[in-house]
Amino acid sequence: LLLAGGGEFAFVVFKLAEDLGILPMAQAKVFTAAVIISMALTPVLGEVADWAGHTLARTDGAAAAPEPEAQALFQRIDTDESGTIEASELIAAFQKRGVEPED
């Protein structure tokens, strides 16, 4: 998507490479066609990217709601009710279940 913006310059580079014999004419035509197609698709790809971004943002927001079981577990571990789980609270939760965390 980002490469399509440099399309006009690609025409110059491909023509120069062809004139200098670095790039065979057949390859230059294929590369030029690829640039033309990518330039033509750039607006469409931008719209698709915008739509996908908005769709993912809505999906991420919906997925961010904690499950009731996860919320209950969080509240059991967050003993000081600060809204965050401190390392000491996490260690204590492991120790209650018979797991001794290593340093």
Short mmCIF file of C-alpha atoms in Angstrom, two decimals:
data_model
loop_
_atom_site.label_atom_id
_atom_site.label_comp_id
_atom_site.label_asym_id
_atom_site.label_seq_id
_atom_site.Cartn_x
_atom_site.Cartn_y
_atom_site.Cartn_z
CA LEU A 1 0.00 0.00 0.00
CA LEU A 2 2.77 2.45 0.87
CA LEU A 3 4.81 1.64 -2.23
CA ALA A 4 2.03 2.74 -4.56
CA GLY A 5 2.65 6.40 -3.67
CA GLY A 6 6.04 6.33 -5.38
CA GLY A 7 4.53 5.14 -8.65
CA GLU A 8 5.42 8.07 -10.86
CA PHE A 9 9.07 7.79 -9.86
CA ALA A 10 8.99 4.06 -10.64
CA PHE A 11 8.13 4.86 -14.26
CA VAL A 12 11.28 6.97 -14.55
CA VAL A 13 13.48 4.37 -12.83
CA PHE A 14 12.15 1.48 -14.93
CA LYS A 15 12.57 3.43 -18.18
CA LEU A 16 16.11 4.44 -17.22
CA ALA A 17 16.99 0.86 -16.28
CA GLU A 18 15.55 -0.34 -19.57
CA ASP A 19 17.47 2.29 -21.59
CA LEU A 20 20.72 1.37 -19.82
CA GLY A 21 20.17 -2.32 -20.53
CA ILE A 22 19.90 -3.21 -16.86
CA LEU A 23 16.27 -4.28 -17.09
CA PRO A 24 14.92 -6.24 -20.06
CA MET A 25 11.96 -4.61 -21.82
CA ALA A 26 9.61 -7.47 -20.90
CA GLN A 27 10.38 -7.12 -17.19
CA ALA A 28 10.11 -3.34 -17.36
CA LYS A 29 6.62 -3.71 -18.84
CA VAL A 30 5.57 -6.16 -16.12
CA PHE A 31 6.93 -3.88 -13.39
CA THR A 32 5.27 -0.85 -14.97
CA ALA A 33 1.95 -2.72 -15.11
CA ALA A 34 2.34 -3.66 -11.43
CA VAL A 35 2.91 0.00 -10.53
CA ILE A 36 -0.13 1.10 -12.55
CA ILE A 37 -2.30 -1.52 -10.83
CA SER A 38 -1.02 -0.60 -7.36
CA MET A 39 -1.60 3.10 -8.06
CA ALA A 40 -5.13 2.36 -9.23
CA LEU A 41 -5.85 0.23 -6.17
CA THR A 42 -4.41 2.68 -3.62
CA PRO A 43 -7.69 4.55 -2.99
CA VAL A 44 -9.61 1.28 -2.72
CA LEU A 45 -7.02 -0.22 -0.37
CA GLY A 46 -7.19 2.92 1.75
CA GLU A 47 -10.95 2.53 2.08
CA VAL A 48 -10.57 -1.16 2.93
CA ALA A 49 -7.93 -0.34 5.55
CA ASP A 50 -10.19 2.33 7.06
CA TRP A 51 -13.14 -0.09 7.20
CA ALA A 52 -10.97 -2.85 8.70
CA GLY A 53 -9.59 -0.47 11.31
CA HIS A 54 -13.04 0.63 12.41
CA THR A 55 -14.28 -2.97 12.45
CA LEU A 56 -11.33 -4.13 14.55
CA ALA A 57 -11.76 -1.20 16.92
CA ARG A 58 -15.39 -2.17 17.52
CA THR A 59 -14.43 -5.82 17.97
CA ASP A 60 -11.60 -4.99 20.38
CA GLY A 61 -13.91 -2.81 22.46
CA ALA A 62 -16.47 -5.60 22.73
CA ALA A 63 -13.82 -8.19 23.56
CA ALA A 64 -12.35 -5.99 26.27
CA ALA A 65 -15.30 -6.56 28.60
CA PRO A 66 -14.10 -9.04 31.22
CA GLU A 67 -15.86 -12.34 31.63
CA PRO A 68 -17.65 -12.72 34.98
CA GLU A 69 -15.28 -15.52 36.03
CA ALA A 70 -12.24 -13.40 35.18
CA GLN A 71 -13.68 -10.41 37.04
CA ALA A 72 -14.36 -12.55 40.13
CA LEU A 73 -10.81 -13.96 40.04
CA PHE A 74 -9.37 -10.47 39.66
CA GLN A 75 -11.33 -9.25 42.68
CA ARG A 76 -10.10 -12.22 44.79
CA ILE A 77 -6.47 -11.50 43.90
CA ASP A 78 -6.76 -7.69 44.23
CA THR A 79 -6.97 -7.81 48.02
CA ASP A 80 -6.35 -4.08 48.55
CA GLU A 81 -9.10 -3.26 45.99
CA SER A 82 -6.82 -0.81 44.17
CA GLY A 83 -8.00 -1.92 40.72
CA THR A 84 -4.57 -3.33 39.94
CA ILE A 85 -2.83 -6.52 40.96
CA GLU A 86 0.46 -5.86 42.69
CA ALA A 87 3.27 -8.41 42.60
CA SER A 88 2.80 -9.12 46.30
CA GLU A 89 -0.90 -9.88 45.74
CA LEU A 90 -0.09 -12.21 42.87
CA ILE A 91 2.56 -14.01 44.92
CA ALA A 92 0.10 -14.40 47.80
CA ALA A 93 -2.53 -15.83 45.43
CA PHE A 94 -0.03 -18.39 44.13
CA GLN A 95 1.05 -19.30 47.65
CA LYS A 96 -2.59 -19.87 48.72
CA ARG A 97 -2.79 -22.48 45.98
CA GLY A 98 0.45 -24.17 47.04
CA VAL A 99 2.64 -22.72 44.31
CA GLU A 100 5.85 -21.04 45.39
CA PRO A 101 6.93 -18.50 42.72
CA GLU A 102 10.62 -18.39 41.88
CA ASP A 103 12.62 -15.16 41.72
#
